[in-house]
Short mmCIF file of C-alpha atoms in Angstrom, two decimals:
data_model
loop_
_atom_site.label_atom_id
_atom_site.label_comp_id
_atom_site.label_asym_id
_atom_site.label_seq_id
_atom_site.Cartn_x
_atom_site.Cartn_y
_atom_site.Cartn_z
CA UNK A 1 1.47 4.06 31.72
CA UNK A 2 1.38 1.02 29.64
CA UNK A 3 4.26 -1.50 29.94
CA UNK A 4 4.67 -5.27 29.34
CA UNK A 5 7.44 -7.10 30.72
CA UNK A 6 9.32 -10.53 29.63
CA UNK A 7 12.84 -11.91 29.61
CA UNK A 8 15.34 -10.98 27.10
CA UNK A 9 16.60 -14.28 26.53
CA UNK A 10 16.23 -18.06 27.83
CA UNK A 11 18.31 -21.34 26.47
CA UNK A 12 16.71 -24.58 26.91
CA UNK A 13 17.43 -28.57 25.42
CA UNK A 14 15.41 -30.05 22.78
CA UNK A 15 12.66 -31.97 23.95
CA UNK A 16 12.17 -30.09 27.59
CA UNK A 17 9.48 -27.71 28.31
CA UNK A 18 10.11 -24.30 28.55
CA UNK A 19 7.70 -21.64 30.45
CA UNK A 20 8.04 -17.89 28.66
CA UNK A 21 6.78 -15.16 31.44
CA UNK A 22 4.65 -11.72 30.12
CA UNK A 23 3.48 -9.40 33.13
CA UNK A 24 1.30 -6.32 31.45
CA UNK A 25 -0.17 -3.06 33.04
CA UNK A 26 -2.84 -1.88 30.58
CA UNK A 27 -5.53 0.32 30.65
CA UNK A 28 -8.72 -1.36 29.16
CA UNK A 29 -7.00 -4.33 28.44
CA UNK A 30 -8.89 -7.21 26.49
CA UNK A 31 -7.09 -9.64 25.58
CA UNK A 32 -3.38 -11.06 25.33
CA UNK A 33 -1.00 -12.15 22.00
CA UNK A 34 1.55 -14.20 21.84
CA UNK A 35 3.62 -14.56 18.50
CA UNK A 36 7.05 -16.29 17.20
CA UNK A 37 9.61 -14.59 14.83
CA UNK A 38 12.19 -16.24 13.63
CA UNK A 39 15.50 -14.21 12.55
CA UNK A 40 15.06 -12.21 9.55
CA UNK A 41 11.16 -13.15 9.19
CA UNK A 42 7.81 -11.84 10.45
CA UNK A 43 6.31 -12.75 13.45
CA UNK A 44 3.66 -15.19 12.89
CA UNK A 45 0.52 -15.67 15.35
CA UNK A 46 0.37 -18.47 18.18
CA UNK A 47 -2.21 -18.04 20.51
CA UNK A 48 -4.49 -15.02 22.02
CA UNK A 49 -5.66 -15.46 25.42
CA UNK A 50 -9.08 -13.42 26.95
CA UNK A 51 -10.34 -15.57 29.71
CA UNK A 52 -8.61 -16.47 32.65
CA UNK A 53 -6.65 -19.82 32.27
CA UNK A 54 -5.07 -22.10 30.14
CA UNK A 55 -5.65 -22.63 26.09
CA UNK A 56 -3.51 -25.78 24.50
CA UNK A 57 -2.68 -26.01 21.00
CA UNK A 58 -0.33 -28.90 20.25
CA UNK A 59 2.82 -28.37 21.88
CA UNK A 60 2.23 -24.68 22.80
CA UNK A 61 0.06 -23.60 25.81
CA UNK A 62 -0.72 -19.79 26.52
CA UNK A 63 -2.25 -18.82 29.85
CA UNK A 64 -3.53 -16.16 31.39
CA UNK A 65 -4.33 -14.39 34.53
CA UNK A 66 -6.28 -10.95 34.60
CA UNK A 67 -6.21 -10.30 38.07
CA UNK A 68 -2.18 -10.81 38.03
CA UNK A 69 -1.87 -9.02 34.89
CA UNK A 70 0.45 -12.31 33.84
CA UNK A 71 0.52 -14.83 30.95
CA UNK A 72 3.02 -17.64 30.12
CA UNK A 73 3.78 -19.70 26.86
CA UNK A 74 4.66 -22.76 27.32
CA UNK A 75 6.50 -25.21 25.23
CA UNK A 76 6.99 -28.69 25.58
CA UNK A 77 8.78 -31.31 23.39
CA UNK A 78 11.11 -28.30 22.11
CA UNK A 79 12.35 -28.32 18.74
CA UNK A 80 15.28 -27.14 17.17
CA UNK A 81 13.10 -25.04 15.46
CA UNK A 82 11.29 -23.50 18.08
CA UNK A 83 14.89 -21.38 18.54
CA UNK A 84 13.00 -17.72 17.57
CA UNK A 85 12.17 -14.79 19.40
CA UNK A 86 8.47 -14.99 21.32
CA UNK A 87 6.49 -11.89 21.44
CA UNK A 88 3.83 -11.23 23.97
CA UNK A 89 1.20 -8.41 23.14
CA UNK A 90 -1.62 -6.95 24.72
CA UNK A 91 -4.59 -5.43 23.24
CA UNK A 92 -6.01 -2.62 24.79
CA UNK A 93 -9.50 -1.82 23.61
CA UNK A 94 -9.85 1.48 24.48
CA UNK A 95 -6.66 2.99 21.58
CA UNK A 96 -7.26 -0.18 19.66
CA UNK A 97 -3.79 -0.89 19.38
CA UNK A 98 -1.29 -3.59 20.26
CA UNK A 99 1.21 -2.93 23.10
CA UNK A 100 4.55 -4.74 22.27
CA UNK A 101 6.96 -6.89 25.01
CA UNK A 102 10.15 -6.55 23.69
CA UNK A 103 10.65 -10.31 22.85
CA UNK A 104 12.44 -13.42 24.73
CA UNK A 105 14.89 -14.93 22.59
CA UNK A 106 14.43 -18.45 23.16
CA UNK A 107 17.75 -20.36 22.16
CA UNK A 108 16.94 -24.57 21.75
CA UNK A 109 20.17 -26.39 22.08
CA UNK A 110 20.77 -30.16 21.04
CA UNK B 1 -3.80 -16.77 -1.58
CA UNK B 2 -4.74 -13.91 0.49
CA UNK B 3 -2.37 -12.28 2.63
CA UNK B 4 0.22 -8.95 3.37
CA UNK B 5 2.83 -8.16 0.62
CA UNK B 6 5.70 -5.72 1.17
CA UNK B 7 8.05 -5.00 -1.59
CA UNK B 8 11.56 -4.93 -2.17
CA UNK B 9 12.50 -7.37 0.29
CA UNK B 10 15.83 -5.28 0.65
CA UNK B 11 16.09 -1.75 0.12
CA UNK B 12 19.04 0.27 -0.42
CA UNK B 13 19.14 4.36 -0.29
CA UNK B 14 21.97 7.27 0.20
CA UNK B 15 21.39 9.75 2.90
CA UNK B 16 19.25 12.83 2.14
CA UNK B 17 16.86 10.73 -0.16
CA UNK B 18 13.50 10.26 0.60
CA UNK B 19 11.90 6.45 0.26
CA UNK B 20 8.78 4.60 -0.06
CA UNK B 21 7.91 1.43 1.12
CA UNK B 22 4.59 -0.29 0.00
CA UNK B 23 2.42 -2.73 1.91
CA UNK B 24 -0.58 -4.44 -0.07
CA UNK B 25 -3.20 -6.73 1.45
CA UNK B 26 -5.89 -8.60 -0.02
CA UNK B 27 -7.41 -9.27 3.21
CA UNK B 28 -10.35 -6.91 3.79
CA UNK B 29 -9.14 -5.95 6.73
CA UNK B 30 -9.99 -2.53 7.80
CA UNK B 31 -6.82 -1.39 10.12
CA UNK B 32 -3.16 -1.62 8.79
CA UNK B 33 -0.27 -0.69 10.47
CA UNK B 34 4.04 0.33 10.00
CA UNK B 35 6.49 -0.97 12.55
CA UNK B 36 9.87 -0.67 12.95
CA UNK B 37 12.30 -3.27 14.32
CA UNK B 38 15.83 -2.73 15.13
CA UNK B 39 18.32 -5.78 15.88
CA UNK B 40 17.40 -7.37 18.71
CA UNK B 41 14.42 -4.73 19.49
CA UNK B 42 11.10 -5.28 19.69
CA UNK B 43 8.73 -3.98 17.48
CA UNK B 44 7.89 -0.14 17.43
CA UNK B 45 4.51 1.58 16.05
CA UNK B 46 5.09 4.07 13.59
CA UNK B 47 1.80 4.59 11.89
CA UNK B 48 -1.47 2.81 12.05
CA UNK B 49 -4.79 3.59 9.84
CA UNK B 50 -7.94 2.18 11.35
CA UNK B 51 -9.91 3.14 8.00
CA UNK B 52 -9.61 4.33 4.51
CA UNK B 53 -8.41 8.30 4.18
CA UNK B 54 -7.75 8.18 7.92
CA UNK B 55 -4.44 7.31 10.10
CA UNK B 56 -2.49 8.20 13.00
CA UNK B 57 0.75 8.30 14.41
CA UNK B 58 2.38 5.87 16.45
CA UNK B 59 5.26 6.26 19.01
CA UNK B 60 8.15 7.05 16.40
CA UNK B 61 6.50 8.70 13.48
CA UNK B 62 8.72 11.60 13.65
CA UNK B 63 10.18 11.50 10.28
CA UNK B 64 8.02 9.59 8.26
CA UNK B 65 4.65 9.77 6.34
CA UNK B 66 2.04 7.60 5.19
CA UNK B 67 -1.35 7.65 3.36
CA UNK B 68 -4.41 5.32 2.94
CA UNK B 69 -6.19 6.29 -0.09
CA UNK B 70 -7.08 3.14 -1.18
CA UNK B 71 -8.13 0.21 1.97
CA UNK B 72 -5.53 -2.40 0.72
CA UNK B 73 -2.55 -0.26 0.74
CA UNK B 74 -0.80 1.50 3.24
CA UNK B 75 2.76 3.12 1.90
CA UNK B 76 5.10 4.27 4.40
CA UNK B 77 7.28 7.16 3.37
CA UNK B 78 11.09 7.88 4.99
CA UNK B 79 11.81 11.23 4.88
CA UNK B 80 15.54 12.30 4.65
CA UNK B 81 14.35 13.85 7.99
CA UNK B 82 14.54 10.60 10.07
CA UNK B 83 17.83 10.41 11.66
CA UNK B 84 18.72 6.98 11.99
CA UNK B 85 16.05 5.01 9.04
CA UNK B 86 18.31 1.96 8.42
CA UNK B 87 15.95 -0.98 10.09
CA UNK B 88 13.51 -4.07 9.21
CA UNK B 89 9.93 -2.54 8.26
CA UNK B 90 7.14 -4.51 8.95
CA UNK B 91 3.97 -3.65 8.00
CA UNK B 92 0.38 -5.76 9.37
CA UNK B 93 -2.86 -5.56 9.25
CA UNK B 94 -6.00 -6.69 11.18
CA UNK B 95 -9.87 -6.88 10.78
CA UNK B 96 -10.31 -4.42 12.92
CA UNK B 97 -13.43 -5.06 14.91
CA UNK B 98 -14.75 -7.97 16.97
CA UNK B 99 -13.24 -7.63 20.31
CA UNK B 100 -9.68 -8.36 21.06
CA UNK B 101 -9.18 -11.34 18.28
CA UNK B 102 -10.13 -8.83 16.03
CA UNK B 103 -6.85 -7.01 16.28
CA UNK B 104 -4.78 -9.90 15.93
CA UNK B 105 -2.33 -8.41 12.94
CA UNK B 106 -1.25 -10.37 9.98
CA UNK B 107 2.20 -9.26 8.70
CA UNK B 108 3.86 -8.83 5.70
CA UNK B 109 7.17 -10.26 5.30
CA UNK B 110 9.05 -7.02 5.54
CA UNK B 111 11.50 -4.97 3.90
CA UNK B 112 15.18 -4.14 5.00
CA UNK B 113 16.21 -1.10 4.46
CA UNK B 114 19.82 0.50 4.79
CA UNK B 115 20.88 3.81 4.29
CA UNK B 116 24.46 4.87 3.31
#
């Protein structure tokens, strides 16, 4: 079957660095999303991973590992703002659709 | 600006009605697709539409209805047949092609919809 796995929910302090785990099992996978929602919006794009290893974009980093079927986001210097649910999705090429995590909460206290 | 609009941004209806939601882009993108997103849930396929006059269902569509006569809209239909329709409705859309980037979805900023 197809399945992606991440927490429910993680709390960390503003200004840490916080790692957000996504395991997948895919078939004909090619390629990994990771989005934010805040509460009561849409989810907005952050990063999309295709290659092994890491891509950096400011304060976020997304990596991947094919072999592991595992990605992380990472953020450092947290924000009060960065308190929003973080999606992880994984395209798999051969139903062209996305397959949806179910979202970590991430909850950035002062 | 281009971009996904979904209209109302809240929706109210009494049981045993039917309602539509619309979704416009002004994108070009080729594929467009309804989720559904209960509190705290993540998000759940309901339809998608890779191309004009073509669409499919997703893993809830029991209940609902859509068409794509036209490639920048994509209404979504809730039939007095769904059982429990009060949610957030999200509808997105992507290019469509290119490899995996190319299905990175745009989304519209939703409607909430509650049923009495």
């Amino acid at each position: 079957g197809q399945n992606i796995d991440q927490p429910t929910e993680m709390t960390a302090t503003e200004g840490a660095i916080v790692q957000i785990n996504c395991t997948y099992q895919t078939s004909g996978f090619n390629g990994l999303f990771w989005y934010q929602q805040h509460a009561g919006e849409a989810p907005t794009f952050l990063s999309y991973n295709v290659l092994d290893g890491l891509e950096e974009k400011g304060r976020f980093s997304s990596f991947l590992s094919r072999s592991k079927g595992y990605s992380y986001l990472l953020l450092k210097e947290l924000q009060m703002k960065d308190s929003a649910s973080y999606l992880c999705a994984a395209y798999a090429g051969n139903n062209r659709k996305l397959i949806w995590g179910l979202g970590t909460s991430l909850a950035v206290n002062p | 600006d281009g971009g996904i609009t979904q209209s109302p941004k809240y929706l109210f209806r009494k049981e045993g009605q039917n309602v539509t939601l619309s979704c416009e882009q002004n994108l070009n993108h080729d594929a467009m697709y309804w989720y559904r997103q209960d509190p705290g849930q993540g998000l759940r396929l309901i339809y998608y539409s890779q191309i004009v006059n073509d669409f499919q269902k997703g893993d809830i569509a029991e209940g609902y209805s859509v068409s794509r006569e036209k490639k920048e809209s994509f209404p979504l239909t809730v039939t007095s047949a769904q059982k429990n329709p009060t949610a957030f409705y999200l509808c997105a859309s992507s290019p469509g092609a290119g490899g995996g980037l190319g299905y990175e979805q745009y989304f519209g900023p939703g409607t909430r919809l509650t049923v009495t």
